[in-house]
Each structure stands twice: as C-alpha cells, then as structure tokens.
Amino acid sequence: MRTIVLFAMSLWPALGASAADADVERRIGELVARMTLQEKLGQMSQSTSLRTPLSDAIKAEIRAGRWGSFLNAGDARDRAEAQRIATEESRLKIPLIFGRDVIHGYQTVFPIPLGQAATWDPDLVRQAAREAAREAAADRITWTFAPMIDIARDPRWGRIAESLGEDPYLASQLGAAMIRGFQGDSLAAPDSLAACAKHYAGYGAAEGGRDYNSAWLPEILLRDVYLRPFQAASQAGVATFMTAFNTLNAVPATADSFLLRNILRGEWKYEGMVVSDYEAVTNLIAHGYALDAREAARKAIRAGVEMEMVSTSFYDHAAELLRAGQITMQDIDGSVRDILRLKFRLGLFDPRPVPPPPDPQRTLAVAEKTAEESAVLLRNEGRLLPLSKSIRKIAVIGPLADSPVDQMGTWSMDGRADFVRTPLAALREMLGAGRVIYAPGLINSRDRSRAGFDRAVSAARQADAAVLFLGEEAILSGEARSRAFLNLPGAQEALVDAVAAAGKPIAAVILAGRPLTFHDAAAKIPAILYCFHPGTMGGPAIARLLFGDASPSGKLPVTFPRTVGQVPIYYAHLNTGRPPLAGDLGVPMGNPANPQGYRSKYIDVDYTPEYPFGFGLSYTSFRYSPPELSAKTLAAGGRLTITAQVANTGPRASDEIVQLYTSGPLGGSVARPVRELKGFRRVHLEPGAAVQVKFTITTEDLAYYNPKMQLAAEPGPYRA
Ligand code: GLC
C-alpha cells in the first residue's frame, strides 16, 4: 500500500447529452400534433397479450393504436404481423417496439450476469451482449430489459444472480459494456437492441434480502454506491430506464420524482425513455401509496414514468386526470415524444432491414470463453487441479452435472436446452465415455433422499478421482427466489460426506446463482471451482478448466459469507471505531479478569468472509512488486500514476486480474470505506514472464459524497 496526499476541490459529475437529430424532432412534433389523446395514451402502454395466432381483438387494438409496445409475448411471426398492422393499417402508422428479457443471452445463453461479473472482462461482456443482440434482433426483438445494474450485497436476494455484484465501480464498468454490446454502434443498425438500465433504484437493498421488500438508503449511500452504475449507464447512452418495484425510503421508486426528475433528468440530463416495471404502477395501491388505479396513474405520471408495463392505469385514467387538471398535456406529450424518439432512433419508422443471421459458431465461442473466464477457483489444496488426462477413470457425481436447464440459470426463457453442452457430455467427449462413471446421487439439488448415494459412492470407489457437481437448480435463483438460508440445498452436504468417505481425491464444481455457504463441505473437498450458472457452453468450459486446457482466472464480484448470519457483508465497509485486531477472529472471550472482544466481531464465528470480493486462485502463482506512485501529492484536478510489476512465478500460463484499490482520506468530512476498487486490468502471462501494469488516478476517481451531497475528493491522506 502507498499513501497519496491529496489537495483537491469538489468536482461535479460530467454532464453530457446529445440532442436528437433535428429532423427527427420535427417528425415527432408533427406526429404529436396529429395524435388523439387515446393514441398518445396507447403509446404509453405496453402489453404482454400477443399470442400465436394473433386474435382479431388484438389486431383491432393494434389498428386502433391501443398499444405502443409488447413485451415477452408471441414469436417472430406474431411480431412481424403485429408490426405490419401497426405500420400499414393504423391511422398514423406508428411502429411498435418489442421488448424482452434478453438478460444474459437469447437462444445461446451466457453465464448469468453475476458470472459475467466474475470475468472482470468488460470487452468480453460487451461481446456476449453483442451476440445476444444479434440473436434476439433476428427474431424481431428491438428492446432488451438489461443490464440489471442493481448493486447486490445480500446473497439471500435471488436477483443477485442478475446483478453485476456488490461493487459500484465494477458494476459501472460492466454495465456500460453490456449497453455498448446490446446497442452496438448505432441503435438503428438492424442487429441492435435498445438497452434498459434497471431497476432504478435501490432494489438490491431490499430489507432481509426478501424480494420486492422495502429499501432504506441514506442519500449518501444511495449516491455513493447504488446510483453510480445508473449514472454510468446514463453516460453510456442507455436508451431506456426501468423503475423498481421497491419503496426507497418509504417512497415507491415507480412514483419517486426525486429519483426520476431531480436526479435522472435534472442532474444527469438523461434524455431517454422511462418504463415502469411489470404492473409496478398499480402496485402503488398495495404499497398503500395510491388509493386506486387513478391515483397510481397520477402519481407515476407526475413522477416521470412514461410507459406503463402491463397494468393499464395510464390508458384508463389519464383522460379524467387531465380534465381534473391533476396531470398536464405536457406530461403526456413529453412521454410520447420520448417514446417516439426511441422508435425513431431504432429506425423503426423507416424500413428496418432484417438483420443478418448470427454466426452460431462465433456465438458459441464467445459463450464458452465467457463461461471459462467466469469460473472462480476457490480452493486447490495440494494442487489437485488440474487433473491429468491420463487418469484411468473419474466419477462424475451430482444432478447438476447433466442438467441443461439448470446450467442456463435464471432468466433464460428463450434459452435453447438442445444447444447446451453439459459438463458430463463434455467430460465424456474429452476422456471417452468409458473413463467417466456418472452417478447423480440425487434427483435434483433440492432432493433430500439418500436413495442414490450408494451408486454415487460406488462410482467414486471405482474411479481415481471424483468430481462432485453441487449447487442450486435454476429455479432457486432469480426473481422472487429469495432464500433465508444459503447452504447447499437438499441432501447435498450428506452426499459430500458419503462420497468423501470413499477416500478418493475429490474436486467440486458448484453451479449456483448466488454465493452459497458450504464451510463444512469445503473442508472435505480439496479443490472447488465456483461457476455461477455458466450457460450453454458451461460444460466444455468446465471440462477444459478441470483438465488444464485452461487456467481459472475468475475473481469474485461479491463477498462470500461464512454463514447467512453475517449478511450483509461486503468488502467496502467502514472501519468502525472498534475494528477487530488482525487475527482477532472472535470466539475466545478471554477470562473474567481479562475479558476481550470489545470489538466489532462475532463471538460465535470468524467475522471475516469465507471468500472475499476480488478473490480467485489460478493454476499458477503471481508476484507483485510494491506499487510505485508517480507523485506523493495530488492537487485538485490532478492525476498520478500507480505502477506495479506482475510476474508469473508458477508453472503455467494464465490470466491475472490486477486490481487497484484506494482508501481515504483519513480525517475527511465522513468516514470512508476501508478500501474501494478504482481500477482493474486483465493481463496474460506465460510462466516466468512479467509485465508492468500502470493505473492513472485522478481526483475525480477519488471523489465521494460528503454530508452536503457534494461530490468531492476532500484533501487528506489517501492510500493505494
Ligand atoms: C419483471 C422484472 C423485470 C423484467 C420485467 C419484464 O417482473 O422485475 O426485471 O424486465 O418484469 O419481464
């Protein structure tokens, strides 16, 4: 660590907005002038009711301009027919926009976003989004409800799977990369999708990790942590935002003008379109924030929601709200303009050529590389891994070794199970079926029966090593899948005990949608590879990693607790006034004459995480030189470089993700986290090779919010 003394003044986030093309604005103006109120409210309405074959009723509604958008409905043919009716048979020929949850792939599925975050590889994440956009656009999808950039620090929350982890810098970098991937160089390109920054905001702070629950965030934490990825998304040009289901400090995010007008429009000068989440507008009634749908519509429209997803309060009540003067035509026209502008930017008003079919080989190659880089090696005692390809036999145990749907993880509704290559299939292909003995041991990850244990133990006994596939089924992960316990579900821990008793070397591959707790099981398993639901090509990636054709390089994007009782636990915490002493892991309480423990720790578990943020082993080893600073002081608006040499001191080539953390200042206007991620770089090193890695730090990089909500890098000593 090195100390930087900083003399800095306050800085404001860069503002930036590009005005839409003047011609488009003219065309929008002409259209709005011709639209009836019902046609305007139709544009502000999104439906799921597109079914094969299109009903006469929905055709008539499209013809009448009842809907501006459909989501998660129909197939490509339905969308083509609906679009034909809208652009040929409706009065104003306004095209529809088709939205869908293309979260981490379309038919080819990439690792869940939490797994993509473990790659710490923005360009690869961009490539994955680009491939997903190509596949979805070929199916006439033009809008994806991704990236999900909610900061997630609670593994009980099922949607941590969709997140890019706990850190605002990492989530900002990767969220912006996804946006670039989805939106391509131009939204009007036939293989581009409009992206959607969601869920704005604070959803990941749901109390108790229980989905949809209340979020309480002091503004300083909201701005310093939870809003940063959204501001980065706005700066990256994300076409749309989606409002969140939760209340933020007792105000539902879907009716929060502080979020939607003060910050999004006022401070960030955002010019895109804002859609609600699914029935989140009429959820205001259940929140107790609206008496009825009419009031829900009023509050959401006045706050800045522009398109209503699925519920119909805007269409049903806006006219009477206008008549009562409770909303204005400016509210309506502003929303319609933003919706039309999105459609113009997507080129939907002009004949949009059908995109070229994606290249399946390229898509699968990106899927495999992403799965490979997303795997995190947590343990490798005695260098058990990589296994030797000359091994006589291996036992593959666990239902997740051969479960295509589970391997794809949550939000893979379009994922093609027939595309999936499972670990079992890949291992059989690599070693020959005769050298692989498979015994699921359990029916699925929740199975509590031990009826399959004997076969599993027998398989281990016949083999030279056993590879245990543990973790969670996909159904245990994602939206409305919060878990109060984080242990391996079902009888998996008992399965570990039974297989370990066979006395053969054991490696485990854990497929999950969140950090799990497996402290006792880990003590019986010398090597553990953690793969957040790795997607279509998880099998070949895992086989290559297990047998050394690739070296694990993933790093944890989220902290792993020892027990759920530690949650929330994250690395960028404050030091407290009574931090535990190094090595003071709690539990011993001294004696009555000399009690100890008046420090911030637990008396029944080690306060440190099981595996920390940024952690991940490799098949080689690296040595870092002490970082060198280009200067000891940093003036306001200045910059300095931090350089270190990284050497591969081990036997194998591998990637390493060099991470830069800073802390400070000491003595500022607020206590600051013990460290914060400020940079990272992936380097590839052959055995014996070394490389110099240089980071540039500016006062803007060090800026944080002070109690007056000013974004400032206050003077004082910082450490890198
Ligand atoms: C869901 C999710 C949101 C998704 C939307 C459309 O409830 O909260 O992330 O994009 O509805 O499926």
Short mmCIF file of N, CA and C in Angstrom, two decimals, residues 199-204 206 212-215 244-248 251-254 287:
data_model
loop_
_atom_site.label_atom_id
_atom_site.label_comp_id
_atom_site.label_asym_id
_atom_site.label_seq_id
_atom_site.Cartn_x
_atom_site.Cartn_y
_atom_site.Cartn_z
N HIS A 199 -32.86 -1.92 -11.88
CA HIS A 199 -34.18 -1.37 -11.61
C HIS A 199 -33.95 -0.12 -10.79
N TYR A 200 -34.35 0.97 -11.32
CA TYR A 200 -33.98 2.29 -10.78
C TYR A 200 -34.94 2.66 -9.65
N ALA A 201 -34.62 2.70 -8.30
CA ALA A 201 -33.28 2.41 -7.84
C ALA A 201 -33.35 1.83 -6.43
N GLY A 202 -32.25 1.19 -6.02
CA GLY A 202 -32.15 0.70 -4.65
C GLY A 202 -32.75 -0.66 -4.42
N TYR A 203 -33.14 -1.34 -5.51
CA TYR A 203 -33.84 -2.63 -5.41
C TYR A 203 -32.99 -3.67 -4.69
N GLY A 204 -31.68 -3.63 -4.91
CA GLY A 204 -30.81 -4.64 -4.32
C GLY A 204 -30.66 -4.51 -2.81
N ALA A 206 -33.12 -4.48 -0.77
CA ALA A 206 -34.37 -4.99 -0.18
C ALA A 206 -34.08 -5.57 1.20
N TYR A 212 -38.66 -7.56 -3.48
CA TYR A 212 -39.70 -6.54 -3.51
C TYR A 212 -39.83 -5.81 -2.16
N ASN A 213 -38.98 -6.16 -1.18
CA ASN A 213 -39.13 -5.56 0.15
C ASN A 213 -38.59 -4.13 0.17
N SER A 214 -38.85 -3.45 1.28
CA SER A 214 -38.51 -2.03 1.42
C SER A 214 -37.01 -1.84 1.41
N ALA A 215 -36.58 -0.75 0.80
CA ALA A 215 -35.15 -0.39 0.81
C ALA A 215 -35.01 0.94 1.53
N ALA A 244 -38.05 0.66 -10.34
CA ALA A 244 -38.02 -0.53 -9.49
C ALA A 244 -39.34 -0.72 -8.76
N PHE A 245 -39.54 -1.95 -8.26
CA PHE A 245 -40.76 -2.29 -7.52
C PHE A 245 -40.76 -1.72 -6.12
N ASN A 246 -39.57 -1.60 -5.54
CA ASN A 246 -39.46 -1.32 -4.10
C ASN A 246 -39.74 0.14 -3.75
N THR A 247 -40.04 0.31 -2.44
CA THR A 247 -40.00 1.68 -1.92
C THR A 247 -38.55 1.99 -1.61
N LEU A 248 -38.19 3.23 -1.81
CA LEU A 248 -36.88 3.73 -1.41
C LEU A 248 -37.16 4.80 -0.35
N VAL A 251 -40.83 5.82 -0.23
CA VAL A 251 -41.48 6.29 -1.46
C VAL A 251 -41.26 5.23 -2.55
N PRO A 252 -42.32 4.70 -3.14
CA PRO A 252 -42.13 3.72 -4.21
C PRO A 252 -41.29 4.31 -5.35
N ALA A 253 -40.28 3.58 -5.78
CA ALA A 253 -39.38 4.09 -6.83
C ALA A 253 -40.15 4.42 -8.10
N THR A 254 -41.29 3.77 -8.31
CA THR A 254 -42.07 3.98 -9.53
C THR A 254 -42.91 5.25 -9.45
N HIS A 287 -48.76 -0.86 -2.08
CA HIS A 287 -47.80 -0.13 -1.25
C HIS A 287 -48.51 0.77 -0.24
#
